[in-house]
Amino acid sequence: MSINDYTKAEGVSQLPSDETEKQLFIIEQLHEQMQADYARTGKKKTYHVVTFGCQMNARDSEKLAGILERIGYAETDTEDADFVIYNTCTVRENANLRVYGRLGQMKRTKQRHPDMLIALCGCMMQEPLVVDKIRKSYRHVDIIFGTHNIFKLAELIQTRLNTGKMVVDIWKDTNQIVEDLPNERKYSFKTGVNIMFGCNNFCSYCIVPYVRGRERSREPKDIIREIERDVADGVKEVMLLGQNVNSYGKNLEHPISFAKLLQEIEKIEGLERIRFMTSHPKDLSDELIAVMGQSKKICRHLHLPLQSGSSRILKLMNRKYTKESYLDLVDRIRKGCPDISLTTDIIVGFPGETEEDFLETMDVVEKVGFDSAFTFIYSKRTGTPAASMENQVPEDVVKDRFDRLLKLVQQKASDASARFTGSVQKVLVEDVNEHDETMVTGRMSNNLLVHFKGTPDLIGQIVDVHLEECKGFYYIGNLSE
Ligand code: 5AD
Ligand code: SF4
């Protein structure tokens, strides 16, 4: 139905009751308005999305960009745009500070362009204290929304334009999953696909369950349909996204395991690679290991956050596994998928962490030999159980441990990465090399990058590359004939 059909049939103010149709209807209204502006001014309005944080946010930003493109905005690569949106993260305090810094600068930009719109969304906006602060001290912000209602962007823009006032719309939680809205992929050949939202684990340091709400899985048929459409549109690689993909499907009306979902996705013709993120060690099943071991499409990479190697700290973190069970899991994974690359997240300086606890973490890093690890200094998040724990570790002690851990992680990662030297690997070419335009950069199944001589027409193709030399975290290679 076109916008005119609705206005004729239902009267001008009547909106479709189905949420997707309603949003598409508003997008169309804004689009017509935008075209009228364009006819008047001869200038196309621009947008810029700034994304902080994880892959989940990156995926949300593609959805936001999709809506803005459909309205008629054109993407630009600076914040000097007609519409700027910050998709925020709050997992560590640093991320919050960066957003305030950017907003401070935008005050001057907006003085130069009073008609521009500034929007804020994402995890940080789910914290009431943050929203209070922005309302009071950053009055130049036009629209604030959260993690549960990004599908409403067009409606929020319309409300802002109609009222001329700051629009704030934050939902505490939701069961709603709105399917089939536009989205603008960053790469034509790969994309993220949400398979579930939210988290029920309440690790004691983590703010995510408070800002992303309870776990909700999408129906397998909706996921499959989305991927089939993506593949028809040129996608070769998908990254299945969820805070804890291993508990996918448990709460669906017809429960299904993550391993079964993977088997269904594997059947999609034309799809070449499947990745997923993130796995919680407590829920990683033998069924999944078996499915990965047999699969032709699931990539040889598993991100398995350790957080700490001390069973005592893991208990305080509410992680529900021990050092021993983690190491045992790694053994089982390596038996089932011998060539797999393992990566991890580690937090240093959790409240009460002693030197002995820290040495347990070092021991696990030593034993596992991760292919790469993200190391984080513990950041106190208000409202989480760990924030009120005693024995917060002094800054200088944490810094010293962090430096020691980083050194070990880097040494182990470079040893582990080098094991593929001399082999030929399938590589999905992603970009022209940033520093040398006679080269391209691609990603191997195990997630390592390789740079090699090649032309831009290779982008989006899977090619065989001979790995000549490992440079620590990436390879230099040659296209294999
Ligand atoms: N402090 C430091 N790191 C954290 N993470 C989550 N919460 C915190 C926190 N409060 C890390 C965990 C998680 C990753 C995404 O961020 O390691 O796996
Ligand atoms: Fe945070 Fe733990 Fe949930 Fe991961 S599993 S998002 S660390 S609460």
GROMACS .gro file of C-alpha atoms and ligand atoms in nm, residues 91-92 205-206 305 307 345 347 376-379 381, ligand 1:
model
   31
   91VAL     CA    1   3.009  -0.119   2.922
   92ARG     CA    2   3.308   0.072   3.064
  205TYR     CA    3   3.050  -0.651   3.691
  206CYS     CA    4   2.835  -0.608   3.383
  305PRO     CA    5   3.538  -1.486   2.712
  307GLN     CA    6   3.716  -1.289   3.224
  345ASP     CA    7   3.808  -1.126   2.690
  347ILE     CA    8   3.914  -0.832   3.304
  376PHE     CA    9   4.016  -0.472   3.006
  377ILE     CA   10   4.077  -0.286   3.328
  378TYR     CA   11   3.778  -0.343   3.556
  379SER     CA   12   3.542  -0.045   3.538
  381ARG     CA   13   2.940   0.037   3.679
  4825AD     N1   14   3.473  -0.354   3.339
  4825AD     C1   15   3.564  -0.399   3.251
  4825AD     N2   16   3.533  -0.478   3.148
  4825AD     C2   17   3.403  -0.515   3.133
  4825AD     N3   18   3.342  -0.593   3.044
  4825AD     C3   19   3.210  -0.598   3.071
  4825AD     N4   20   3.186  -0.524   3.181
  4825AD     C4   21   3.304  -0.471   3.221
  4825AD     C5   22   3.342  -0.389   3.329
  4825AD     N5   23   3.255  -0.343   3.419
  4825AD     C6   24   3.414  -0.663   2.937
  4825AD     C7   25   3.399  -0.813   2.948
  4825AD     C8   26   3.309  -0.846   2.832
  4825AD     C9   27   3.347  -0.740   2.732
  4825AD    C10   28   3.250  -0.716   2.624
  4825AD     O1   29   3.361  -0.624   2.812
  4825AD     O2   30   3.525  -0.873   2.931
  4825AD     O3   31   3.330  -0.977   2.781
   0.00000   0.00000   0.00000
